[in-house]
Coordinates of C-alpha atoms in Angstrom, one line a residue:
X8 CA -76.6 -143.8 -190.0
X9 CA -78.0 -147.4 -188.8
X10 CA -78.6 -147.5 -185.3
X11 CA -78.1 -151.4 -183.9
X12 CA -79.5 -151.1 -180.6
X13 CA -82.9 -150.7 -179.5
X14 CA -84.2 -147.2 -178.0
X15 CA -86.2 -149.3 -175.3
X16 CA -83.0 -150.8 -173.9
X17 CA -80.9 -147.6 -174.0
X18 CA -83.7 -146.0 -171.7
X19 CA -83.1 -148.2 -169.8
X20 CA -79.9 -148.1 -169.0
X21 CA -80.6 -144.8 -168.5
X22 CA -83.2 -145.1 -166.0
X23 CA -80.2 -147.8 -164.2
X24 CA -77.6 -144.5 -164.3
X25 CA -80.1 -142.6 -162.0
X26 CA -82.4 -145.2 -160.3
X27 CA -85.3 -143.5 -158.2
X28 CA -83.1 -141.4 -155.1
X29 CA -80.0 -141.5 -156.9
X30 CA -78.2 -138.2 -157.3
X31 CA -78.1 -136.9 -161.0
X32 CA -74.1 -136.8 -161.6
X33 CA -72.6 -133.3 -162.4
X34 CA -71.0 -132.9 -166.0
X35 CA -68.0 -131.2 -167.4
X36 CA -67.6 -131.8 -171.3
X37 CA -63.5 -130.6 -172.3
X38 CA -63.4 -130.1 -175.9
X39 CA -60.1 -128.9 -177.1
X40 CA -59.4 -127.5 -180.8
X41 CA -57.5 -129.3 -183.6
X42 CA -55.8 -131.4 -181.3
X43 CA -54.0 -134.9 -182.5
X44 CA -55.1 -138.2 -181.5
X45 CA -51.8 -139.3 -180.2
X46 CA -51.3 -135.4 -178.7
X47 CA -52.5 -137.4 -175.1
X48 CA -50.2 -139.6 -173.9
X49 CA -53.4 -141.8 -173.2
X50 CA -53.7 -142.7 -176.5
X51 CA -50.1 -142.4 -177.9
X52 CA -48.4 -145.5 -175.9
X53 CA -47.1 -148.2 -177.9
X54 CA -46.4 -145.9 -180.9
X55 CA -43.0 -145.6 -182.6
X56 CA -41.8 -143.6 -185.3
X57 CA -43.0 -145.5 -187.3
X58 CA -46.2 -145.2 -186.9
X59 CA -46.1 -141.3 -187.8
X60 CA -47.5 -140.3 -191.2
X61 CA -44.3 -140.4 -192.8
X62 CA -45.0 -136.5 -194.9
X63 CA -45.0 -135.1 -191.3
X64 CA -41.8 -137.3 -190.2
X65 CA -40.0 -135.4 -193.5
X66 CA -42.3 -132.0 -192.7
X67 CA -40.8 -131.7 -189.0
X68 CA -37.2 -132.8 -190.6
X69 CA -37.0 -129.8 -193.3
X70 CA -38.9 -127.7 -191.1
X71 CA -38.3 -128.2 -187.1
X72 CA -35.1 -128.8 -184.6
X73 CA -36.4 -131.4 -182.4
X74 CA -36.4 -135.0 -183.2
X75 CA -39.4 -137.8 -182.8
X76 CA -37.7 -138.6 -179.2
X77 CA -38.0 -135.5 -177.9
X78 CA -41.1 -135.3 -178.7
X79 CA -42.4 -138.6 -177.4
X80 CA -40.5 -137.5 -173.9
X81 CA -41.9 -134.1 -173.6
X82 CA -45.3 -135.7 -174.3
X83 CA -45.5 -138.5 -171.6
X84 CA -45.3 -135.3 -169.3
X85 CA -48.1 -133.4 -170.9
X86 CA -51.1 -134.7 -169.3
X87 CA -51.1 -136.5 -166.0
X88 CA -54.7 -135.8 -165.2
X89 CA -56.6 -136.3 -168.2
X90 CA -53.9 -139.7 -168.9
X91 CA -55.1 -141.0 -165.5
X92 CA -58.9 -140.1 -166.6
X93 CA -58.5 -142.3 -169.7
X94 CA -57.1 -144.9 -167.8
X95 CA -59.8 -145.0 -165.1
X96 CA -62.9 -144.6 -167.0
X97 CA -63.9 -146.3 -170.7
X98 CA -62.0 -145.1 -173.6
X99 CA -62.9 -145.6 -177.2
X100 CA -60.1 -146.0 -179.2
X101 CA -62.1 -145.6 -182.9
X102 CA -63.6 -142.4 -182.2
X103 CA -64.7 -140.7 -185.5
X104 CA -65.2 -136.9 -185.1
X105 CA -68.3 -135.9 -187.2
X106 CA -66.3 -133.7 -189.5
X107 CA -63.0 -133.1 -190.2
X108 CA -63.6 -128.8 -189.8
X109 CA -64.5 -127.7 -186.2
X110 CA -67.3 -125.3 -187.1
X111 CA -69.5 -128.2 -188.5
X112 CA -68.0 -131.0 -185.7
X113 CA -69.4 -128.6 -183.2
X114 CA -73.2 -128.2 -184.4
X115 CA -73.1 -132.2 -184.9
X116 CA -71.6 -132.6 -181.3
X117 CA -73.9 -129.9 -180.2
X118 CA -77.8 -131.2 -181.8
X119 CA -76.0 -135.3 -182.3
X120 CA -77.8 -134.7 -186.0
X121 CA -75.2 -135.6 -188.5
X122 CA -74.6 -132.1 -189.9
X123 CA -74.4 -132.9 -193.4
X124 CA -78.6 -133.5 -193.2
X125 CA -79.0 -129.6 -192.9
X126 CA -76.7 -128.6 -195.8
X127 CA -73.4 -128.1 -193.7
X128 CA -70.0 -129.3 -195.0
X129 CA -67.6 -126.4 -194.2
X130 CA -67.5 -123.7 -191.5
X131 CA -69.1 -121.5 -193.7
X132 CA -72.5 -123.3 -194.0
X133 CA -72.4 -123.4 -190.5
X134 CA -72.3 -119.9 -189.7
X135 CA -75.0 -119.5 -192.1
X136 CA -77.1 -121.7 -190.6
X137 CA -77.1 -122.1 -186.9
X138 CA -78.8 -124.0 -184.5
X139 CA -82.1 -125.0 -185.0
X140 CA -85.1 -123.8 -182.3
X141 CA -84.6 -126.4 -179.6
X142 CA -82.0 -128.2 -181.2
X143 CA -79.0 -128.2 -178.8
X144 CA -79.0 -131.6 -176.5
X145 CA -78.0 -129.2 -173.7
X146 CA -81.5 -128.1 -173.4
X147 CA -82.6 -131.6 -172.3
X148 CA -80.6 -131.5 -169.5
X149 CA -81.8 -128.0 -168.3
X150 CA -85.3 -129.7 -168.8
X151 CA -83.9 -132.0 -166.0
X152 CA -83.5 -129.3 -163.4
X153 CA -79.3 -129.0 -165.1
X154 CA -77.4 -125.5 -164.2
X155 CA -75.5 -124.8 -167.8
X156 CA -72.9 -123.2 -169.0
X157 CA -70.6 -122.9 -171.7
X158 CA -67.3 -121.7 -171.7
X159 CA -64.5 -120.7 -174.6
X160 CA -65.1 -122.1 -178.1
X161 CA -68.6 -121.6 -179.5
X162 CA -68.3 -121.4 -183.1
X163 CA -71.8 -122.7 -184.2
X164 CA -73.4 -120.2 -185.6
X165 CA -73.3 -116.3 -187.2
X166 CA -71.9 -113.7 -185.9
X167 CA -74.0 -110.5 -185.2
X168 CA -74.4 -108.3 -188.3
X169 CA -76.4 -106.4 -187.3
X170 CA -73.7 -105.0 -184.7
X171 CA -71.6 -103.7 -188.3
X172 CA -75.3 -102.0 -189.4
X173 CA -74.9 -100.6 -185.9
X174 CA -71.5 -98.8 -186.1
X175 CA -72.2 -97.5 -189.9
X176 CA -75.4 -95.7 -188.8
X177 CA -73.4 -94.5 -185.9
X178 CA -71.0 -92.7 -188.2
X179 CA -73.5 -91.7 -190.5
X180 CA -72.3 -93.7 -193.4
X181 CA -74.1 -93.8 -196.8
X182 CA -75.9 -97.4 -198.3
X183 CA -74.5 -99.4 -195.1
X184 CA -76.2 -102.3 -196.2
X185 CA -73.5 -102.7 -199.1
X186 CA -70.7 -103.2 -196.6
X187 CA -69.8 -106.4 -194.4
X188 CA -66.6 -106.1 -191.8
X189 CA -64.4 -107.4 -193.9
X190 CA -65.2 -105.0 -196.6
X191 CA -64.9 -102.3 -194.3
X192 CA -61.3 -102.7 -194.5
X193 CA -60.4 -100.2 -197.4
X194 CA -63.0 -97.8 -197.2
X195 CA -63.4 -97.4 -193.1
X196 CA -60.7 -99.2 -191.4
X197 CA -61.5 -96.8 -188.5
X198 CA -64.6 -98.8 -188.1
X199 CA -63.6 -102.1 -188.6
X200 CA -60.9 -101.7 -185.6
X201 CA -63.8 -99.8 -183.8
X202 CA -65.7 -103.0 -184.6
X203 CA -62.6 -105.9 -183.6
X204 CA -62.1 -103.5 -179.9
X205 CA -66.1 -104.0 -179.4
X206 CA -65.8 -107.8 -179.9
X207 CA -67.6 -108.1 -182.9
X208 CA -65.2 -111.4 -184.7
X209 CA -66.3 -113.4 -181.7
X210 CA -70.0 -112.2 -181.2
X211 CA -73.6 -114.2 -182.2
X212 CA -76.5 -113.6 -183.4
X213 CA -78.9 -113.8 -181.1
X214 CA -80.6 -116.8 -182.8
X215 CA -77.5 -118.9 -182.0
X216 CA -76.7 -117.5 -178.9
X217 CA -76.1 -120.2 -175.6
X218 CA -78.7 -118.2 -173.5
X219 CA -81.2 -119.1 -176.0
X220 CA -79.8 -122.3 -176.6
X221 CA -80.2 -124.2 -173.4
X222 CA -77.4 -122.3 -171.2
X223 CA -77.7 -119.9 -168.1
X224 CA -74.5 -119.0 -168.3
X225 CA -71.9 -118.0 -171.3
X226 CA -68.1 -117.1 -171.3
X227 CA -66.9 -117.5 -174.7
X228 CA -66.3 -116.8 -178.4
X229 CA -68.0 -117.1 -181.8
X230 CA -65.1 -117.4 -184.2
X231 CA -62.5 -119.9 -184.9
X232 CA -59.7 -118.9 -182.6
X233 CA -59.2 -116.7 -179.2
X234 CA -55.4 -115.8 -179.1
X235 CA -53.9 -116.8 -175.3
X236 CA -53.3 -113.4 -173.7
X237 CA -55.4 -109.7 -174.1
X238 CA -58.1 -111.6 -176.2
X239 CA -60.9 -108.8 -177.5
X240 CA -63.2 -111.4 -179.2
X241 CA -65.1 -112.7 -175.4
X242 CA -68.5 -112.2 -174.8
X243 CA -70.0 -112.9 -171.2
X244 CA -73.5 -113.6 -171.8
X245 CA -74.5 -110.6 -173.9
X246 CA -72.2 -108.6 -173.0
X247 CA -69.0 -108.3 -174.6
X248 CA -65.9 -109.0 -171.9
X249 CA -63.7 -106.1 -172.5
X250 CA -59.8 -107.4 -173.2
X251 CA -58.9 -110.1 -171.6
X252 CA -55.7 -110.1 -170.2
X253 CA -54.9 -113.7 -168.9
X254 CA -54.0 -116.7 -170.4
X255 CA -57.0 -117.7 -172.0
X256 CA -57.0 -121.2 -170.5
X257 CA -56.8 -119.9 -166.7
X258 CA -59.6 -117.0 -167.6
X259 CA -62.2 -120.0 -168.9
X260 CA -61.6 -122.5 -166.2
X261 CA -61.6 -119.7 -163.4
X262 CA -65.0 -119.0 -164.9
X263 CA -65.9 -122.7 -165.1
X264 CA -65.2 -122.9 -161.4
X265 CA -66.8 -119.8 -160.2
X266 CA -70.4 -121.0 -162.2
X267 CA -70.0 -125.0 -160.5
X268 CA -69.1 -123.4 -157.1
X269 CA -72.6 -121.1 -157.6
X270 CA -74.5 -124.3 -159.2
X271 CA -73.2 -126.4 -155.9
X272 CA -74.4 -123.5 -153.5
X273 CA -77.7 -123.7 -155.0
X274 CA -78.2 -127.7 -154.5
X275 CA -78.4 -127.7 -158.5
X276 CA -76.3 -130.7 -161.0
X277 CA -74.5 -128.7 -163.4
X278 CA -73.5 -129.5 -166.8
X279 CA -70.1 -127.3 -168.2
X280 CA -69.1 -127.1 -171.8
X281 CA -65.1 -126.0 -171.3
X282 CA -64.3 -125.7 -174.5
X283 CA -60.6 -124.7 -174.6
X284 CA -58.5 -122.7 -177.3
X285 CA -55.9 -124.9 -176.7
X286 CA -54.2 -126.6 -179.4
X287 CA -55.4 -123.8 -182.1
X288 CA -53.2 -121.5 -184.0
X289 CA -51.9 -119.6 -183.3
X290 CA -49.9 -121.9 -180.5
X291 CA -46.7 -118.9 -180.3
X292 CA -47.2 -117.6 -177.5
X293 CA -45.7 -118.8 -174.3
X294 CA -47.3 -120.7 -172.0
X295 CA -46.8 -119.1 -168.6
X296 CA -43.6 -120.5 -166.6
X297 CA -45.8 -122.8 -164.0
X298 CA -46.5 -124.9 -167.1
X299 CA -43.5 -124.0 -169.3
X300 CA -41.1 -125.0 -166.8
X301 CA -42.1 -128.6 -166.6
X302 CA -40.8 -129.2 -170.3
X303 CA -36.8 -128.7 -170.9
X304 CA -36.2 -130.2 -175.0
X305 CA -34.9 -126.7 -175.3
X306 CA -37.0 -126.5 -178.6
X307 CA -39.3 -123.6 -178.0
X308 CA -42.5 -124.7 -180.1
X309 CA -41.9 -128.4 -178.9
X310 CA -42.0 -127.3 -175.4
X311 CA -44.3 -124.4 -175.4
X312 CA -47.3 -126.8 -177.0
X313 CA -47.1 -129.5 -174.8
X314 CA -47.0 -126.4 -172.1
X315 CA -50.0 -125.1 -173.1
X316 CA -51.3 -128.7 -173.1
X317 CA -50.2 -128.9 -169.6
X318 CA -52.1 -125.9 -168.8
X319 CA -55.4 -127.8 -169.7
X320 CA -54.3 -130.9 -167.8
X321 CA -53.8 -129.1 -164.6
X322 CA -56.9 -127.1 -165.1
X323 CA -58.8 -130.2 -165.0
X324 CA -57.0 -131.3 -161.7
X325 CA -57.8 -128.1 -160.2
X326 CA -61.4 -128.5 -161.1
X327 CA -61.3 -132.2 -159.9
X328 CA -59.4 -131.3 -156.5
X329 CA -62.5 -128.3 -156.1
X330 CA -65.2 -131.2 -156.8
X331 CA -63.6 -133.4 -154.1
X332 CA -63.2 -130.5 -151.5
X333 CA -67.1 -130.5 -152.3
X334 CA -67.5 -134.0 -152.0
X335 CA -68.7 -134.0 -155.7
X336 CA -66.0 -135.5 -157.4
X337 CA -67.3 -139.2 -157.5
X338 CA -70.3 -138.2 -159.1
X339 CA -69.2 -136.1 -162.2
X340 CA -68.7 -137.4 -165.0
X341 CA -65.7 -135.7 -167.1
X342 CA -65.8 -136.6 -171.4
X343 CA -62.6 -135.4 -172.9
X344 CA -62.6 -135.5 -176.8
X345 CA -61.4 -133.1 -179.9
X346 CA -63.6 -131.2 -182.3
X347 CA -61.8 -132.9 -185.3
X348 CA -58.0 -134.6 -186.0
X349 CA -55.1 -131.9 -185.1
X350 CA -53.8 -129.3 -187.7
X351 CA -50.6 -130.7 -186.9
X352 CA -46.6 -130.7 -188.2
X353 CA -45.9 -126.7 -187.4
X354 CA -46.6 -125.8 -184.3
X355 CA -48.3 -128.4 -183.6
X356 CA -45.4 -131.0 -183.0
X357 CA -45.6 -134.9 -183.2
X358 CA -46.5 -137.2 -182.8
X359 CA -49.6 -135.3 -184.0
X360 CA -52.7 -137.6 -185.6
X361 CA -50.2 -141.0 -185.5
X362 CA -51.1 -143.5 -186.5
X363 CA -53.1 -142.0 -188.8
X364 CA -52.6 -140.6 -191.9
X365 CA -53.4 -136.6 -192.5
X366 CA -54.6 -133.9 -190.6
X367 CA -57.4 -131.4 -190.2
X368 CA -59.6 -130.8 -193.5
X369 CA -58.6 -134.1 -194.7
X370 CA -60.9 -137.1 -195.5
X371 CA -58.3 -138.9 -194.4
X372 CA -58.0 -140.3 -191.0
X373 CA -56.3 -137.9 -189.0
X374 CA -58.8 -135.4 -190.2
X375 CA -61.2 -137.4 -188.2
X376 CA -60.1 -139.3 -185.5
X377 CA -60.1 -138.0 -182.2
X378 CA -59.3 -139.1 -178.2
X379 CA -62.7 -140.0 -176.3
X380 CA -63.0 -141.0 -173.2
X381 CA -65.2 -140.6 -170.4
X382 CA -64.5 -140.4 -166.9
X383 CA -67.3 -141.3 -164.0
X384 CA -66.2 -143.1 -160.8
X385 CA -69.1 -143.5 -159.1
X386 CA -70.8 -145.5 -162.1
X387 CA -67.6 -147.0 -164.4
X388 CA -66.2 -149.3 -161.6
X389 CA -64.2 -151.1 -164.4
X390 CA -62.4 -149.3 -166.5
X391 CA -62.4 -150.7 -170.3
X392 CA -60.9 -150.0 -173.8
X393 CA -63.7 -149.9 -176.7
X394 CA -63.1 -150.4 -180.1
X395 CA -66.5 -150.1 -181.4
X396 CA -67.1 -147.4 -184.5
X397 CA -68.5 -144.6 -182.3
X398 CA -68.5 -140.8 -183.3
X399 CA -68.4 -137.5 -180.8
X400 CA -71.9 -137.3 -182.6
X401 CA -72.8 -139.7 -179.1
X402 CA -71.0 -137.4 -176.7
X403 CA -74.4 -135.3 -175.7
X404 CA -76.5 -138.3 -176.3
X405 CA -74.9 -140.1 -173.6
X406 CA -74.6 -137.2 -171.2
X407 CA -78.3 -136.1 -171.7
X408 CA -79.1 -140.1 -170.8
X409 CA -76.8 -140.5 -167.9
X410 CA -78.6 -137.3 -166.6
X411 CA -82.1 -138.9 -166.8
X412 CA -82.9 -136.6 -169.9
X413 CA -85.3 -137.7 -172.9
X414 CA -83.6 -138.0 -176.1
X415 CA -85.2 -136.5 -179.4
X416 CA -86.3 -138.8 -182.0
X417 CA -84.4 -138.9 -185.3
X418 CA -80.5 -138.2 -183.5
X419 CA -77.6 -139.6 -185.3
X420 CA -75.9 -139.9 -182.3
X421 CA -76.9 -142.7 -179.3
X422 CA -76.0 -143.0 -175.9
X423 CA -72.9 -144.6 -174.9
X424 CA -74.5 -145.9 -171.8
X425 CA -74.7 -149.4 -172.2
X426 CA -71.2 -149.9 -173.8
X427 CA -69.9 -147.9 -170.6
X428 CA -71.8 -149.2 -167.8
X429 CA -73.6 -152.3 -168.7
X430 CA -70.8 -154.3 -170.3
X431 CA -72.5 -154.1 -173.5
X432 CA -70.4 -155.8 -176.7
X433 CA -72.3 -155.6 -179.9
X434 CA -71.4 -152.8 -182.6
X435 CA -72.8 -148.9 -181.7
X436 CA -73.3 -148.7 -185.6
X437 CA -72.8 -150.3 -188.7
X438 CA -71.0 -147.0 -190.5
X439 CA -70.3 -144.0 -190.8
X440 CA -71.0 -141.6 -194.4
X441 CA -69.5 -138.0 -193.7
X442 CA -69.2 -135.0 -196.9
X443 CA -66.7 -132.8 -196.9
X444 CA -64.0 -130.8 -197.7
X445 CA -60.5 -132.5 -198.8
X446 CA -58.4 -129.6 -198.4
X447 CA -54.4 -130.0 -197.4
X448 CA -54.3 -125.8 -196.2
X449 CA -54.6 -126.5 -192.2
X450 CA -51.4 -128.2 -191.5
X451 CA -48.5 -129.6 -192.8
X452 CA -49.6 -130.9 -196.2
X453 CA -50.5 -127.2 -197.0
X454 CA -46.8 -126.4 -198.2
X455 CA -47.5 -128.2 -200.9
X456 CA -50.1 -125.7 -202.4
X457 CA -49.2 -123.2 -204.9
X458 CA -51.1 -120.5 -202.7
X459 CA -52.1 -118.8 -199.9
X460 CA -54.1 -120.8 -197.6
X461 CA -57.3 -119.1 -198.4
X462 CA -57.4 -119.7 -202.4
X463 CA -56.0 -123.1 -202.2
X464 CA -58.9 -124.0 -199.6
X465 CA -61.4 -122.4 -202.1
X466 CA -60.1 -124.4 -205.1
X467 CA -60.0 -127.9 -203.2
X468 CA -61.8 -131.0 -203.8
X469 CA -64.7 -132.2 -202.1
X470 CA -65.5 -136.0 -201.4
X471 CA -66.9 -138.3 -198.3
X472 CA -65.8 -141.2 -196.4
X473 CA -67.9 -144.4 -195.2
X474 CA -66.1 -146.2 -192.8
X475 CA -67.1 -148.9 -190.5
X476 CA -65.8 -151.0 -188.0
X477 CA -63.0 -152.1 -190.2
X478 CA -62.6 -150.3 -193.7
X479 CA -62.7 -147.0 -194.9
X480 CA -63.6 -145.9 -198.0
X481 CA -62.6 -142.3 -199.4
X482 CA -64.1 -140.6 -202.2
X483 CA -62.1 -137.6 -203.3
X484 CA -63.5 -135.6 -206.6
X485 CA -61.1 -134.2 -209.1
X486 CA -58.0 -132.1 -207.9
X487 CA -57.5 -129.4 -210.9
X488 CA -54.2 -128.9 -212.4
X489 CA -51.8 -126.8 -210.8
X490 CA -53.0 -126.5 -207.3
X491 CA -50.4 -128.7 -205.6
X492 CA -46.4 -128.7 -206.1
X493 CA -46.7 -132.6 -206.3
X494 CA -49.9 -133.5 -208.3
X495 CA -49.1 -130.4 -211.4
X496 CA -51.9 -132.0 -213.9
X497 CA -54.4 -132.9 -211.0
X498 CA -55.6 -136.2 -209.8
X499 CA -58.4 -137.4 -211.4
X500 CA -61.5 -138.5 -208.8
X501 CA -61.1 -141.5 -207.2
X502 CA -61.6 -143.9 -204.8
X503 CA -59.5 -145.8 -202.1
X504 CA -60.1 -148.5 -200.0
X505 CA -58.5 -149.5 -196.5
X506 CA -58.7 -151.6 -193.8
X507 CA -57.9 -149.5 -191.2
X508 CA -57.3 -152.1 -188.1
X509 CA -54.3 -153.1 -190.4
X510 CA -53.3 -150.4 -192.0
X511 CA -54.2 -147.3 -189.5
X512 CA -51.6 -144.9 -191.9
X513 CA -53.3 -145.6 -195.1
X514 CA -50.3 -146.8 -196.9
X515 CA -52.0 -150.0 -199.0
X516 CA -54.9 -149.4 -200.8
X517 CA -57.1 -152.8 -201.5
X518 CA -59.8 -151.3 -203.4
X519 CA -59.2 -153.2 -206.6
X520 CA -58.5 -156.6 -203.9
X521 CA -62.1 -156.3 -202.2
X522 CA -64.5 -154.5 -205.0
X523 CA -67.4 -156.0 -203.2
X524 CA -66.3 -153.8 -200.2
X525 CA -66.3 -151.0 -202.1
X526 CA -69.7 -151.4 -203.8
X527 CA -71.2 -151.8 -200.9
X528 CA -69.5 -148.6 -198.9
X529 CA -70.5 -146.7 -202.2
X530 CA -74.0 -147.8 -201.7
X531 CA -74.4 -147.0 -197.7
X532 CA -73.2 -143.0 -199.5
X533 CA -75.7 -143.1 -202.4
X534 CA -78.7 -144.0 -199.7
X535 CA -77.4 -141.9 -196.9
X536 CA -76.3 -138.7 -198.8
X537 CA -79.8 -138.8 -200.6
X538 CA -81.0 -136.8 -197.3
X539 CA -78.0 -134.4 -197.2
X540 CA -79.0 -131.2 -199.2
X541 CA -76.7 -129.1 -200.9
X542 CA -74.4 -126.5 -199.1
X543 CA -75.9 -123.9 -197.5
X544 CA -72.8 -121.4 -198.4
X545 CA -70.6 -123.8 -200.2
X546 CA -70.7 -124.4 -203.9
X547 CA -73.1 -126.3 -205.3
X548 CA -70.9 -127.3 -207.7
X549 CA -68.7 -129.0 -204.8
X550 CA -71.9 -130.6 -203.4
X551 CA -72.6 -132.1 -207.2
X552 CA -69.0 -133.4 -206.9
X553 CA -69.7 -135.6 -204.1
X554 CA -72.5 -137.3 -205.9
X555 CA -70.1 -139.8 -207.9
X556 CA -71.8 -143.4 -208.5
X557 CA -69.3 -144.0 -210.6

């Protein structure tokens, strides 16, 4: 990825953000989980109908009782906090999550290194892999004097095996080695349960663990999901949590609080990962009434998601109104982003990932575009609307610089700084080159699949996109036959082209109009992807796939 602005001058901006006596700013980083880009009301105003991918428009008509209107009205009530946020501080509107799966988005967010450069495409590589020694950004800002935590979502790294080694020897059990928990299932389901009551689906190996990853403090989960109420999958630190009870999203931030109340006692800046469950399946359960009664379409998953939604929203006013009873709230900086584009059209109600087209595990745009704004009063005395090509692969970047930190050499990501504070106008980057998956199981596309969501993941395509501050070009390799109700001999690979400032829904492709643009976006793959190895768990044969020059 070509960086366009020099190192020297971002350092110094950075040295501006805390000039000699200044206080380093507090930091709370929200994350939520497969939620759309126009899921904020923020970044949903000025969209219409039709501006909605129109396969979700018919998906929600066969499928759903509300219509488009009640979903645009139950959304403008959603999120008065974080909306107000967004407005107040400098939003980028062409935000690129660094995958389009949340396992790898979170390691690239995590280390700002692309994740494709160490082998990772899918969550699988991920959990194979890990973190890196001294890889996560968060210890930079420990290394500036930073209290640290993280809270909920983890989900960057393995969980402990050696916990399943554990519970066989226990129960004497012959060749343990030969079993993992999932192939426990037929031959001890005793011990798998024993296993799921003791946390183990949401444990790490210690490797990847946030105490030894730059955090003091950890309340959270290693695994893709944390269901809302009488979760078993929570560690706290290293120990597991026991069941917990409450709605997951009151349980993080009452933890969130407790650690910035302790942090503010001891004089110390912290920096907070609150990583929320929220808008990941499964989305069912009920919201509790304080933040279900707000919403009155009368269409229970319509109402109950932008509930839960709501829930996150007045979490993050509570936290605000507890940093100005401290007189702290001036000086914290809030960033609010998602780990990829929503797995929208169930659950998960409009007007999802509009006006882009897709979902989660998609190369196309609403696999990857996100909300991202960042929120700072003391510092943003202007608040502004970016459209420069940034990626959440800039999130920590920025954070460790506004804290005074050092920033590695050889990051993908860059600090925001100068865009946000020092009215800075040229491009972040020239492009973007991501590998992937292209995979329609995660949301409403997946009904077109001949089977269950786990074999049609494994038999999708891979591919990439390039995009930069105006096109993007998609590469998808060769769908086989018989894997979708509406492509029964396959697609053959192939190659689209679109300019996305004019065509955000990916409705008109101009590839065979601009084949100089497409050359050249082939080319920024062919050199970039020359330092992405193959998967580290994926197939190889997948990895091959994406290697097209054709």
């Amino acid at each position: 990825m070509i960086k366009t602005i020099g190192k020297s001058f971002i350092a110094a901006v950075g040295c501006l953000a805390i000039s000699a006596g200044a206080q380093k700013p507090n930091i709370v980083f929200i994350m939520l989980d497969d939620f759309g880009y126009s899921q904020l009301e923020a970044f949903s105003r000025g969209l219409t109908v039709e501006d909605i991918d129109p396969k979700m428009l018919a998906h929600v008509a066969e499928h759903s009782e509300y219509t488009p209107e009640q979903a645009f009205k139950q959304l403008k009530k959603a999120s008065p906090t974080l909306s107000r946020m967004a407005d107040k501080g400098v939003r980028f509107n062409n935000a690129f999550a660094c995958s389009n799966l949340c396992a790898p988005s979170r390691i690239g967010v995590a280390t700002g290194i692309l994740q494709n450069r160490w082998g990772i495409y899918r969550n699988i590589d991920t959990e194979a892999h890990g973190l890196k020694p001294n890889s996560h950004l968060a210890e930079r800002l420990k290394e500036r004097g930073y209290a640290t935590a993280h809270v909920g979502k983890w989900h960057v790294g393995s969980r402990d095996r050696d916990m399943v080694q554990r519970f066989l020897k226990k129960h004497d059990v012959k060749n343990p080695e030969k079993y993992s928990y999932y192939t426990l299932e037929k031959d001890y389901p005793h011990i798998m349960k024993e296993l799921k009551n003791a946390g183990y689906r949401g444990s790490v190996v210690p490797k990847d663990h946030p105490l030894n990853n730059g955090f003091d403090y950890y309340f959270g989960y290693n695994m893709w999901e944390c269901i809302y109420y009488k979760a078993q999958n929570v560690w706290e630190n290293f120990e597991h949590a026991g069941v917990v009870k409450k709605y997951n999203t009151d349980a993080f931030t009452e933890k969130a609080l407790t650690f910035m109340e302790k942090s503010l006692d001891e004089d110390k800046p912290f920096y907070v990962q609150l990583h929320y469950h929220t808008a990941h399946h499964p989305l069912k359960p009920k919201a509790p009434a304080k933040y279900f009664k707000r919403f009155d379409s009368g269409v229970y998953d319509l109402d109950n998601f932008y509930a839960h939604v709501f829930g996150v929203d007045e979490c993050v006013r509570q936290i605000e109104t507890f940093l100005a009873e401290r007189g702290e709230a001036e000086n914290t900086i809030f960033v609010f982003t998602s780990d990829n584009g929503g797995a929208v059209g169930a659950a998960s109600p409009l007007p999802g990932n509009a006006p882009f087209s897709g979902h989660k595990g998609m190369l196309n745009l609403g696999g990857f575009r996100v909300p991202l704004f960042f929120y700072w009063p003391a510092e943003i005395k202007k608040p502004a609307v970016k459209e420069q090509l940034v990626s959440t692969l800039d999130i920590l970047p920025t954070l460790v610089d506004a804290g005074g930190g050092t920033l590695p050499e050889g990051l993908d990501g860059q600090s925001l700084l100068p865009w946000m504070l020092e009215g800075e106008t040229s491009k972040v980057r020239d492009h973007l080159a991501i590998g992937g998956i292209h995979a329609r199981v995660w949301a409403f596309n997946g009904y077109t699949s001949f089977f269950t969501h786990n074999v049609s993941r494994e038999k999708a395509p891979s591919g990439y996109i390039v995009a930069d501050d105006t096109y993007i070009l998609r590469y998808v390799s060769e769908t086989i036959p018989d894997l979708y109700k509406d492509a029964v001999d396959g697609i053959p690979a192939h190659y689209v082209l679109y300019d996305y400032t004019k065509d955000p829904g990916e409705q008109h492709n101009i590839a065979d109009q601009f084949p100089e643009k497409v050359e050249q976006l082939k080319g920024v793959w062919k050199r970039e992807s020359a330092a992405y190895p193959k998967p580290v768990a994926w197939g190889e044969d997948k990895w091959k796939a994406m290697q097209d020059y054709k």
